[in-house]
Coordinates of C-alpha atoms in Angstrom, one line a residue:
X127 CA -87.1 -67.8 117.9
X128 CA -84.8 -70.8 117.7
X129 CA -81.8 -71.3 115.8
X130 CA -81.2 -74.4 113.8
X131 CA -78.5 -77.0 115.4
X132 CA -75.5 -77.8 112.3
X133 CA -77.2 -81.5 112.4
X134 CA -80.5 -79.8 111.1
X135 CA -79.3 -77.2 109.3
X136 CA -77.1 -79.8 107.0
X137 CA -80.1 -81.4 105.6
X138 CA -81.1 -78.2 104.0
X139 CA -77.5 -77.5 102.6
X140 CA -77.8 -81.1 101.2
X141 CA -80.7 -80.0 99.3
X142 CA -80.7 -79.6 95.2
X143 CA -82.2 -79.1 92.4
X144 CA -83.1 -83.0 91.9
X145 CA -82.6 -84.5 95.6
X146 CA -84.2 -82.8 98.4
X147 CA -84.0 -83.9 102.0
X148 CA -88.2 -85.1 102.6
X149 CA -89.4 -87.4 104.6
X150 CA -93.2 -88.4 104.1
X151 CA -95.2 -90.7 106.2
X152 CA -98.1 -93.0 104.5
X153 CA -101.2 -93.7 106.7
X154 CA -104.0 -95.2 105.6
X155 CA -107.6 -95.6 107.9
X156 CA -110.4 -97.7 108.3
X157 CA -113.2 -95.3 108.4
X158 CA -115.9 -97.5 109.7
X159 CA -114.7 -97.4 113.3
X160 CA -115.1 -93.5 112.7
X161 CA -118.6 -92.1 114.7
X162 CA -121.1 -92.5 111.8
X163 CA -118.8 -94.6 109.6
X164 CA -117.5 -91.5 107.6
X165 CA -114.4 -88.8 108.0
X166 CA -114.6 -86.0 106.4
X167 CA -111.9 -83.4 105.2
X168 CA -113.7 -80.7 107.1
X169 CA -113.4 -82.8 110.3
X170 CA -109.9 -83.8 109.7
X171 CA -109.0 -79.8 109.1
X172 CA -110.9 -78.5 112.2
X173 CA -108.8 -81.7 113.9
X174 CA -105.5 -80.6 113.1
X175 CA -106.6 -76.8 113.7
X176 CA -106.7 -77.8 117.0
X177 CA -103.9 -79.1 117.9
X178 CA -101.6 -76.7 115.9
X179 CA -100.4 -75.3 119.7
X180 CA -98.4 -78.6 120.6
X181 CA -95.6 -78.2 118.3
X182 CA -93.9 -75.3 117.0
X183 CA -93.1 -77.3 113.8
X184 CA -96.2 -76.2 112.5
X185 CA -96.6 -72.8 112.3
X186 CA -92.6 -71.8 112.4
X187 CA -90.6 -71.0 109.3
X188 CA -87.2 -70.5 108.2
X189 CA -85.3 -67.8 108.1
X190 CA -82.0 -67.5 106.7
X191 CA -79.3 -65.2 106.9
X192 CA -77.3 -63.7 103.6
X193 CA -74.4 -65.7 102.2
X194 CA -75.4 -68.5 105.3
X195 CA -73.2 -66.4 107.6
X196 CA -74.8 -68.5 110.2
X197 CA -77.1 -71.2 111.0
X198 CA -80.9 -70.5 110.0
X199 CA -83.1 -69.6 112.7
X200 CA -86.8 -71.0 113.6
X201 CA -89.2 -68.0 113.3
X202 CA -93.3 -67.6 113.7
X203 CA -95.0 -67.4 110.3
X204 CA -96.7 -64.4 110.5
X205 CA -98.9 -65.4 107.2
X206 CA -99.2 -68.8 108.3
X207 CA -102.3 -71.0 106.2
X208 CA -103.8 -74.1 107.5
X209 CA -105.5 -74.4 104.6
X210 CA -102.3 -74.2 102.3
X211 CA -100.3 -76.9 104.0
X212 CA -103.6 -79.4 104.4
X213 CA -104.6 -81.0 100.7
X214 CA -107.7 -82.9 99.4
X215 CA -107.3 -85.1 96.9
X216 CA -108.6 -88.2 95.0
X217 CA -107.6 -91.1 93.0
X218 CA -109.0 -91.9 89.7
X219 CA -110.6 -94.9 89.0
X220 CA -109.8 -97.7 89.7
X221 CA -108.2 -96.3 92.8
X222 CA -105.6 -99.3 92.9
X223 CA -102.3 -99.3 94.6
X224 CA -100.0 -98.6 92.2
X225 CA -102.2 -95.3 91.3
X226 CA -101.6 -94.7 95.0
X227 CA -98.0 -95.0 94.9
X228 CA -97.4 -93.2 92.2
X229 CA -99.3 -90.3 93.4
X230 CA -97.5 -90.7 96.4
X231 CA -94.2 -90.6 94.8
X232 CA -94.5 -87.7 92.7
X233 CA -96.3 -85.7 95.8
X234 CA -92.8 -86.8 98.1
X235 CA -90.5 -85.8 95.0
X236 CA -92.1 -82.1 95.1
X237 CA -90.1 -79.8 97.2
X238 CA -91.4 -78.2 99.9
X239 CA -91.5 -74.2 99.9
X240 CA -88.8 -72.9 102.0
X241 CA -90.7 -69.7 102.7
X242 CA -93.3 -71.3 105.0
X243 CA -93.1 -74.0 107.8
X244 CA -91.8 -77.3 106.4
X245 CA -94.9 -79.7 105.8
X246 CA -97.3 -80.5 103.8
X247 CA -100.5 -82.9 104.7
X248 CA -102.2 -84.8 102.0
X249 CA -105.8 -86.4 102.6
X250 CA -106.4 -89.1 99.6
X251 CA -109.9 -90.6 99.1
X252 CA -110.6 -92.9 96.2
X253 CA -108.6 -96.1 97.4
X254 CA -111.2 -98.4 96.3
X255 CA -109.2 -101.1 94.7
X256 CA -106.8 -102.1 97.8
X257 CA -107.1 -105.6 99.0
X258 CA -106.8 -106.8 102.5
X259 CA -107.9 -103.2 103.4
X260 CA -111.0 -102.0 104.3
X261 CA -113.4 -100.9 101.6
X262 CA -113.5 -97.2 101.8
X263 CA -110.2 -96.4 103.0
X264 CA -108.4 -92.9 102.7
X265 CA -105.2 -91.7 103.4
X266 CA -103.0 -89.1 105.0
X267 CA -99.9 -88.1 103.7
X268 CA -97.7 -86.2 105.9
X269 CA -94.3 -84.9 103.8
X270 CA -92.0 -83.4 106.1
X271 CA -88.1 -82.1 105.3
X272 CA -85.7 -83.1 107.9
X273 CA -84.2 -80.0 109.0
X274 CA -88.0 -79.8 110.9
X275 CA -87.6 -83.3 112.1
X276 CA -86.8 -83.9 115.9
X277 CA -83.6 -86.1 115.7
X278 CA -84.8 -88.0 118.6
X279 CA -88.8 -88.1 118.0
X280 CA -89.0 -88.6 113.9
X281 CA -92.4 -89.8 114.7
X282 CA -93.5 -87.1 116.9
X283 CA -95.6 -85.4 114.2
X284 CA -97.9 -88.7 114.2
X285 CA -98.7 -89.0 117.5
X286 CA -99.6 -85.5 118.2
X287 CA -102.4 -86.1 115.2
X288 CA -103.2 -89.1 116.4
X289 CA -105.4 -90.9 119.6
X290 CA -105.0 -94.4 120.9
X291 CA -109.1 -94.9 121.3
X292 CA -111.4 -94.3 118.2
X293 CA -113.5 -92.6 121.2
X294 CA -112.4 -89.2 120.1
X295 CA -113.7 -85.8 121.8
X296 CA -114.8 -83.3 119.7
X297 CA -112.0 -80.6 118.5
X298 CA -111.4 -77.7 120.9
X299 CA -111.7 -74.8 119.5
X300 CA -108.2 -73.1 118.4
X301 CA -106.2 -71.6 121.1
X302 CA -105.5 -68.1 120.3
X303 CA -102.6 -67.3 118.4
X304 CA -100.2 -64.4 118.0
X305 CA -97.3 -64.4 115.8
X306 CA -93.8 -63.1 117.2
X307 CA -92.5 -60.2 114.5
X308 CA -89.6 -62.1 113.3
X309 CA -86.2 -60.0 114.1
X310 CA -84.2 -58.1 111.7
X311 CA -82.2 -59.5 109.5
X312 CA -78.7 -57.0 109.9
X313 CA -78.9 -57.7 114.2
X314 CA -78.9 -61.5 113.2
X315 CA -76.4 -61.2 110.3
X316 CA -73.7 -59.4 112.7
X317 CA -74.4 -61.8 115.7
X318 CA -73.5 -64.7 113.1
X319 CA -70.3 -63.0 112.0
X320 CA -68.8 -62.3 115.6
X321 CA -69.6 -65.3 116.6
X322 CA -68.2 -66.8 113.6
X323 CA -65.1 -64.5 114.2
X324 CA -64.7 -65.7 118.1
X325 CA -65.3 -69.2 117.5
X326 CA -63.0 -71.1 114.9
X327 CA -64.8 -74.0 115.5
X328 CA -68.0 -72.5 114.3
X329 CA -66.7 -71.3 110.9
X330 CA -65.7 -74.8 110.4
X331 CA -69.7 -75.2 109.7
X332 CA -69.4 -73.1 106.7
X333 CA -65.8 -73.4 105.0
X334 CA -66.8 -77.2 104.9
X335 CA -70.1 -75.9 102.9
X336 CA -66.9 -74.0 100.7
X337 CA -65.2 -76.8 100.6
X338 CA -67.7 -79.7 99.5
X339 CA -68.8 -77.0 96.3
X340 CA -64.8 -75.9 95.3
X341 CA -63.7 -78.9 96.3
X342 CA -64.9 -82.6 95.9
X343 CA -61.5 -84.1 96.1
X344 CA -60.9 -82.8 100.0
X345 CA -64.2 -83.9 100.7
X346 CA -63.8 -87.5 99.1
X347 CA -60.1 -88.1 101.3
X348 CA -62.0 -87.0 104.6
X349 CA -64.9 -89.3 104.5
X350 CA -62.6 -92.0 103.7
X351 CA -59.8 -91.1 106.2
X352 CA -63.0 -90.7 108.9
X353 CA -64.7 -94.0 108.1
X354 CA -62.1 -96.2 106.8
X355 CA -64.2 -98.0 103.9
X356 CA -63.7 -100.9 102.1
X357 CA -64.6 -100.8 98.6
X358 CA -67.7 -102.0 97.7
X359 CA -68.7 -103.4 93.4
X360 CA -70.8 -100.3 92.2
X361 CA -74.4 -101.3 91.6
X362 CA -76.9 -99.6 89.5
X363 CA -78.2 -97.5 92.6
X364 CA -75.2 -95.9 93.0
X365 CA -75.8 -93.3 90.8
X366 CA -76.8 -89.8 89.9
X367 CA -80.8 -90.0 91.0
X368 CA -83.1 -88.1 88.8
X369 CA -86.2 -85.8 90.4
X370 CA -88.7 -88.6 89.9
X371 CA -89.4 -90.8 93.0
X372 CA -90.4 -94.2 93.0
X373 CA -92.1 -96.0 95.7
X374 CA -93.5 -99.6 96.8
X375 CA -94.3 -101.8 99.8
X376 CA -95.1 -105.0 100.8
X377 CA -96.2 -106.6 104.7
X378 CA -95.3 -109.3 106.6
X379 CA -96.9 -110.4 109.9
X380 CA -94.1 -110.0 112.6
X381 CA -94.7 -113.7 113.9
X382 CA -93.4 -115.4 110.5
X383 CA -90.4 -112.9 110.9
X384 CA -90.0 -114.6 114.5
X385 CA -90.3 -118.1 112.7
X386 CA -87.6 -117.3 110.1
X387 CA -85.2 -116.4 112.4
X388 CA -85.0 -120.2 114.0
X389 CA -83.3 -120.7 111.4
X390 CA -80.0 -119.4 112.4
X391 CA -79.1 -119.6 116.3
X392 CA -79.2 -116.0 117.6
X393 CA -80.5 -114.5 114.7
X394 CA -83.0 -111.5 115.5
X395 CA -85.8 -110.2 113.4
X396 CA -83.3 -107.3 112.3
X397 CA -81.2 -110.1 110.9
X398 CA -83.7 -111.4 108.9
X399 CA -84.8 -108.1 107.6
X400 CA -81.3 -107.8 106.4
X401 CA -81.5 -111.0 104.7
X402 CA -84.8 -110.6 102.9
X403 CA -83.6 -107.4 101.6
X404 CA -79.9 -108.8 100.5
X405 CA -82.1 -111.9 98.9
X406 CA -84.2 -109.5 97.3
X407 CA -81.3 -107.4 95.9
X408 CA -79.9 -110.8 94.3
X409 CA -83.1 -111.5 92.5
X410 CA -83.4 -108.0 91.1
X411 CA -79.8 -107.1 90.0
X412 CA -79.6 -111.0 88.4
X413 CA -82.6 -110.7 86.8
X414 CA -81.3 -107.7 85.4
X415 CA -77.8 -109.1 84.5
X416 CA -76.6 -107.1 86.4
X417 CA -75.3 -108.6 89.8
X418 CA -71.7 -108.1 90.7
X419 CA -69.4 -111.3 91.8
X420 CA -68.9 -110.0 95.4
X421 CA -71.8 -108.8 98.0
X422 CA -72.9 -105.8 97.9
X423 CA -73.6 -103.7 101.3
X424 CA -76.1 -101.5 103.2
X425 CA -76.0 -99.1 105.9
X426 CA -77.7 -99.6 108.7
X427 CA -78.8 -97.5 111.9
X428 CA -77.6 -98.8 115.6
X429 CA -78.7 -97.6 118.8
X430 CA -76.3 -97.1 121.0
X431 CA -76.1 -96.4 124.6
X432 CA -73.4 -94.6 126.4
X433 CA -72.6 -95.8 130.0
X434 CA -72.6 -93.6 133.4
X435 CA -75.9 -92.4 135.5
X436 CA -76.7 -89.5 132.8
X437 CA -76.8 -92.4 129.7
X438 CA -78.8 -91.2 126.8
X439 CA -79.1 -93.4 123.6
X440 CA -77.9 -92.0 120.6
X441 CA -77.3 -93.7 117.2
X442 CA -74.1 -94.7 115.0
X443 CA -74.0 -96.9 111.4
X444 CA -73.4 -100.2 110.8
X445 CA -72.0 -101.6 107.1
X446 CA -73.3 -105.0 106.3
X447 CA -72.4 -107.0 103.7
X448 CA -76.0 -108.3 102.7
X449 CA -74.8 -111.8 101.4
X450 CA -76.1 -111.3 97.6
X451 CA -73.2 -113.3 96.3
X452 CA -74.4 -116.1 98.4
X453 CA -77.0 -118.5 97.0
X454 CA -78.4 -120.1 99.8
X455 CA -80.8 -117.9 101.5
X456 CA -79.8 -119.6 105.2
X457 CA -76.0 -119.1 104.9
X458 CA -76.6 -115.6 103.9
X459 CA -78.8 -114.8 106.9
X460 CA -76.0 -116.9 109.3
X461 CA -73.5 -114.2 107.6
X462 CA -75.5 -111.2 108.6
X463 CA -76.1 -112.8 111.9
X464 CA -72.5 -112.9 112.0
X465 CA -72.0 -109.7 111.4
X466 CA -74.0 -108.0 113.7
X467 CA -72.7 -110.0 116.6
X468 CA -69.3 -109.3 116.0
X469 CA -67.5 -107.7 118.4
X470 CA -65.5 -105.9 116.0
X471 CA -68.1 -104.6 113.9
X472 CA -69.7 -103.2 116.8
X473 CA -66.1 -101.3 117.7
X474 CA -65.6 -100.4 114.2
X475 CA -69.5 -98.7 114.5
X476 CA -70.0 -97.4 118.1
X477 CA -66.2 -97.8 119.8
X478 CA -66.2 -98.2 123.5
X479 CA -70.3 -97.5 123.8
X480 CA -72.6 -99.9 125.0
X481 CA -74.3 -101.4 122.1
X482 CA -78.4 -101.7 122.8
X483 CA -80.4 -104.2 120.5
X484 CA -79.9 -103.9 116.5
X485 CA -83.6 -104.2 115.7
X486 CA -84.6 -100.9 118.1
X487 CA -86.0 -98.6 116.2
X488 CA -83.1 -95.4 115.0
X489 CA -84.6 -92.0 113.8
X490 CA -84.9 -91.5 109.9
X491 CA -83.4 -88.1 110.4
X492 CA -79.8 -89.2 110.0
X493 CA -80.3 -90.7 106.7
X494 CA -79.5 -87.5 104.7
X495 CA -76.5 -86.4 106.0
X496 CA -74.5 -89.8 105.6
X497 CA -76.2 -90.4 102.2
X498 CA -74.8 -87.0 101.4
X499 CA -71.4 -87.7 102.4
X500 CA -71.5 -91.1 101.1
X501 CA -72.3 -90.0 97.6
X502 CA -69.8 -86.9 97.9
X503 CA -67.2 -89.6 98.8
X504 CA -67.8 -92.4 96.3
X505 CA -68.6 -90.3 93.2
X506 CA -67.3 -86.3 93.7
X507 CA -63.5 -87.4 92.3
X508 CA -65.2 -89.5 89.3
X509 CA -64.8 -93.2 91.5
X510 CA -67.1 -95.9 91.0
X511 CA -66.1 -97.5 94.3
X512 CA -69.2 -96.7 96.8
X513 CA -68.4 -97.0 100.4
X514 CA -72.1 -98.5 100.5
X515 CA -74.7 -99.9 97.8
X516 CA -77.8 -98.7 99.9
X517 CA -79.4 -97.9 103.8
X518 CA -81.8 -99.9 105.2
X519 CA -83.0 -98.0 108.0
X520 CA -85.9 -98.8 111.0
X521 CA -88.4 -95.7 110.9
X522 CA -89.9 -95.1 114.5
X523 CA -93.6 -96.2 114.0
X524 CA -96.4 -96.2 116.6
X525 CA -96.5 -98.9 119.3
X526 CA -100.0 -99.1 119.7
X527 CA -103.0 -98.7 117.3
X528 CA -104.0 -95.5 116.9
X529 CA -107.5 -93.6 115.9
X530 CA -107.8 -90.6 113.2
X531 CA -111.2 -89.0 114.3
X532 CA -112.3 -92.3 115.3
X533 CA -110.7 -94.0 111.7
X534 CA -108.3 -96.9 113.0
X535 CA -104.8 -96.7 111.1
X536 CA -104.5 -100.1 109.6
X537 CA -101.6 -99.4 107.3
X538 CA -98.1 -97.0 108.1
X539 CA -94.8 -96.6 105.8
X540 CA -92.5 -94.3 105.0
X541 CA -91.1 -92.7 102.0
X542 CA -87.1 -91.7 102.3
X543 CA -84.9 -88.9 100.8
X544 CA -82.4 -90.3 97.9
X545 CA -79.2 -88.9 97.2
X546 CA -76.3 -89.1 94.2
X547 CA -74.7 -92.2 94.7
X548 CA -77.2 -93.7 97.2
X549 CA -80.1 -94.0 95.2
X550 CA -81.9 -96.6 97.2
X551 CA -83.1 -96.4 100.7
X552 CA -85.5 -99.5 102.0
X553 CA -86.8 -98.0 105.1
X554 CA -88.5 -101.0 107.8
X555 CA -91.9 -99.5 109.5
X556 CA -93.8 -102.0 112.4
X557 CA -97.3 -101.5 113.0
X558 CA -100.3 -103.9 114.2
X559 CA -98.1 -107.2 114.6
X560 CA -96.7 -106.9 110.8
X561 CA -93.3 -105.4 109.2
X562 CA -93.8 -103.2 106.2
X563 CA -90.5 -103.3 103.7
X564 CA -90.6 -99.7 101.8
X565 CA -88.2 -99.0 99.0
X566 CA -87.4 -95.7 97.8
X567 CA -85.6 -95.0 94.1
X568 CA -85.8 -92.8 91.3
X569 CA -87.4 -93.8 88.1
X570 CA -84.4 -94.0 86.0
X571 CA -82.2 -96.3 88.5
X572 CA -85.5 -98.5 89.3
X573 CA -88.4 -98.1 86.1
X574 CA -90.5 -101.4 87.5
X575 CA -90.6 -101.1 91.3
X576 CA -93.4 -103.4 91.6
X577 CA -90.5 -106.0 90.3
X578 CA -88.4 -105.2 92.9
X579 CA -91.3 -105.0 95.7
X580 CA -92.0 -108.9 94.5
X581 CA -88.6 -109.9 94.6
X582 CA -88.7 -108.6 98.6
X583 CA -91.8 -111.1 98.9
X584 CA -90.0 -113.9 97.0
X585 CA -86.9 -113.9 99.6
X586 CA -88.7 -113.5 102.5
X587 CA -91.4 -116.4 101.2
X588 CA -87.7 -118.0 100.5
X589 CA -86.8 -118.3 104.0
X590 CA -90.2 -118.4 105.5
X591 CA -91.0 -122.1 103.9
X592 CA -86.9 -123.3 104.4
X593 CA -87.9 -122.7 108.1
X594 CA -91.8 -124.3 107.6
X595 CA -89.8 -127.2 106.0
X596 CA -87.2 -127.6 109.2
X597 CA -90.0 -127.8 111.5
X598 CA -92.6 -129.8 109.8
X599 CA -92.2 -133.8 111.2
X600 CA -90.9 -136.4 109.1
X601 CA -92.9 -139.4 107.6
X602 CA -91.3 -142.6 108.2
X603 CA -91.4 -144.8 104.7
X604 CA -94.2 -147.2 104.8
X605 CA -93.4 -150.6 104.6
X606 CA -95.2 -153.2 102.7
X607 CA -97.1 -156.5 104.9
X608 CA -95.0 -159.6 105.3
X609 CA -98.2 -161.4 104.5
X610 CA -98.7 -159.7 101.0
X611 CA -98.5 -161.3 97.5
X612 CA -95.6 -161.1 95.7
X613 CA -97.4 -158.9 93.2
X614 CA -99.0 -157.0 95.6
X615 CA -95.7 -156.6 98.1
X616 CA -94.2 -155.2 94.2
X617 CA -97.0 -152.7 93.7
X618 CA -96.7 -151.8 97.5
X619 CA -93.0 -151.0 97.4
X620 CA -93.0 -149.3 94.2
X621 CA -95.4 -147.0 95.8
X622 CA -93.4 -146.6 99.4
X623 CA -90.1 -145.9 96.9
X624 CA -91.5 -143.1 95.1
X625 CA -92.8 -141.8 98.2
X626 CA -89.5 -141.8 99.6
X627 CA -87.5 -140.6 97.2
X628 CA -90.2 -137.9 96.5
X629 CA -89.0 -134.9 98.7
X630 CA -91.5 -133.2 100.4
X631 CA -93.3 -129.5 99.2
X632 CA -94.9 -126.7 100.6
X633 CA -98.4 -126.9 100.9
X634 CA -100.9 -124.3 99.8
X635 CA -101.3 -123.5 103.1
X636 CA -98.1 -123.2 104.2
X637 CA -97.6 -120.5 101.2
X638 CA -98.4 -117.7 103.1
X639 CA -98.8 -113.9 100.8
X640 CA -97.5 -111.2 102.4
X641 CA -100.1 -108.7 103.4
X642 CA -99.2 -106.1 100.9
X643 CA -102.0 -104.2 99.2
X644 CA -102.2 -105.8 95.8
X645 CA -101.6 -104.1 92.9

């Protein structure tokens, strides 16, 4: 038995009835590195049978004490069902990628049952209509709520399903297993209370739950008086979200993220993530009429370090102001860049700690909670001021390629929780040399994300020929012969005019696509 930290247990007060606090992984395999070319769903239960001992996420549950007296406690599910939390399904035909996100969408939007442990696995067939991925492919799903999440390993649940060699042993049989009888519920109850009673610092956990349902207004001065905001121009995403999830993607190799970032001196690849997603929020909201005079801004995750010989790295927010009220997409990255090298910024973020680099990955599991306060902040006294627009957060991914059964992951993205008032998270996955760009929304604040997933490839593809364009050598004009006839020394110049004045375009092959799955 384990009780639940007031980090974790806040992303399950967070909860309601149209926002709840999941995070669900997307993977998607290559079968035909798998022994025999083929994965089945038998194989892939049997494989996660067997490794059910190397985290208690799996087979613990909740259990939560009357009126929240105290924090929830981690207990052994004595009725616990692999075959419950692992899926099969299938896509219709055509099996194309917007039938997958969709179905991904409305399976992340579902909340998870609270009276069993906190996951759900999904195994998709029927992908038979992605581009640039193998023929065949399937998927696996893996929806998670937070308040299960380690804080410092958010992708621990993938690595312990996964190998780094396709030359997988065969399953061990299931070590044996013996559920705890989860204590009473009065012996917990009255624990809770005296220690509520002996530690005023403990009830602080739940007269703030008190105060953020009596009273919005309390809630909305302390978040400002704790983060000292500047107003940011409301944009459609800062709004009340609606159950329905929307969800899209597109991939970028890594090396033309290295090549944008030439462009400005000391730019990283974080910077230009920031940039192609402020480019790509300009597109949307003007195509929408709908983009506001002054830039809008995103949160982002930092790591930080803190000094001494016991230094541990733990992770702070950044507000950026993404550039969308700037036109040209290089001044708008040399703004971020600007901004992240700041000294002052970093103060403002982290204070006196060591700041680590911006582009290392930060845990998803602190999304929630800010997202929560944010929204509480901007819209619980009827503002339309949000301290943010959006988040833009790094999602820990794998480092190395890793094997299902045998099936090589060739594709991995995440889908975030949404809250009131900050009803778009982009979350920023890395995997097998290329950067996937995810956006999460709701249907009502983003009905066409496939528009907004092509605007995200039209600013990156933006910056990516600017930089082509900078590197690329230039002609010198040719010159007509000093021997020529006057009407051919005419013709001759015309020519070398137009060719000068012409200013030069991107080739075909210069026009890279991004790696996306087309729709």
């Amino acid at each position: 038995m384990r009780q639940l930290n007031g980090h974790d247990a806040s992303f399950l007060y967070s909860d309601s009835a149209h926002a709840n606090s999941n995070v669900t992984l997307i993977h998607i395999y290559d079968q035909s590195t798998a022994p025999g070319g083929k994965v089945r769903f038998k194989s892939i239960l049997e494989h996660i049978g067997s490794r059910l001992h190397l985290a208690p996420v799996f087979r613990h549950k909740l259990l939560r004490l009357p009126f929240e007296i105290d924090y929830p406690y981690w207990v052994e599910d004595e009725n616990f069902d692999l075959e419950y939390h692992v899926r099969h399904i299938a896509l219709p035909k055509p099996g194309d990628w917007r039938q997958f996100c969709i179905q991904a969408s409305r399976i992340h939007a579902r909340p998870l049952d609270l009276g069993r442990p906190l996951w759900e696995i999904y195994v998709i067939e029927g992908l038979d209509a992605f581009l640039d991925l193998p023929a065949g492919s399937f998927a696996l799903i893996t929806k998670t709520h937070h308040a299960a999440i380690d804080i410092e390993h958010g992708s621990e649940l993938t690595m312990l399903l996964h190998d780094t060699t396709h030359e997988t042993p065969p399953a061990a049989p299931p070590e044996p297993w013996f559920p705890a009888r989860a204590p009473g519920l009065l012996g917990l109850s009255v624990r809770g209370a005296l220690r509520s009673l002996t530690s005023p610092l403990r009830m602080a956990g739940p007269l703030a739950r008190a105060i953020r349902q009596m009273a919005p207004v309390a809630m909305s001065l302390a978040s400002d008086a704790l983060l000292h905001p500047q107003r940011m121009p409301p944009a459609r995403f800062n709004a009340i979200v609606s159950p329905h999830r929307v969800f899209e993607t597109r991939r970028f190799p890594l090396e033309e993220f290295r090549e944008v970032r030439t462009l400005v001196p000391g730019a990283s690849v974080n910077d230009v993530v920031l940039a192609v997603c402020g480019g790509a929020l300009r597109r949307f909201l003007r195509s929408q009429e709908e983009l506001p005079a002054s830039s809008l801004a995103a949160l982002a995750p930092i790591s930080v370090r803190e000094s001494g010989p016991a230094a541990r790295t733990e992770f702070s927010w950044l507000r950026v102001m993404l550039g969308t009220d700037i036109d040209d997409p290089v001044e708008r990255l040399r703004s971020i860049q600007q901004q992240t090298a700041s000294s002052e910024a970093v103060t403002q973020a982290v204070g006196a700690r060591e700041l680590t680099d911006i582009g290392e990955h930060a845990p998803a599991s602190t999304i929630a909670l800010t997202s929560k306060l944010l929204s509480r902040a901007a819209f619980g006294t009827g503002q339309r001021a949000p301290l943010a627009n959006c988040t833009i957060t790094n999602v820990p991914g794998p480092a190395v390629p890793l094997y299902l059964i045998g099936a090589r992951m060739t594709y991995f993205s995440a889908i975030m929780p949404i809250m009131d008032g900050m009803g778009l998270v982009i979350a920023v996955t890395s995997y097998d040399d290329k950067i996937i760009v995810s956006p999460t929304s709701c249907r009502e604040l983003m009905p066409d994300p496939e528009a907004f997933a092509q605007c995200v490839r039209d600013s990156f593809q933006e910056l990516l020929e600017t930089a082509r364009a900078r590197q690329r050598p230039r002609r010198a004009p040719r010159t007509a012969p000093k021997t020529a006839s006057a009407s051919g020394k005419g013709s001759r110049t015309a020519r070398a005019a137009r060719t000068a004045a012409t200013p030069a375009t991107a080739g075909r092959a210069d026009r890279r696509r991004s790696t996306a799955p087309p729709h």
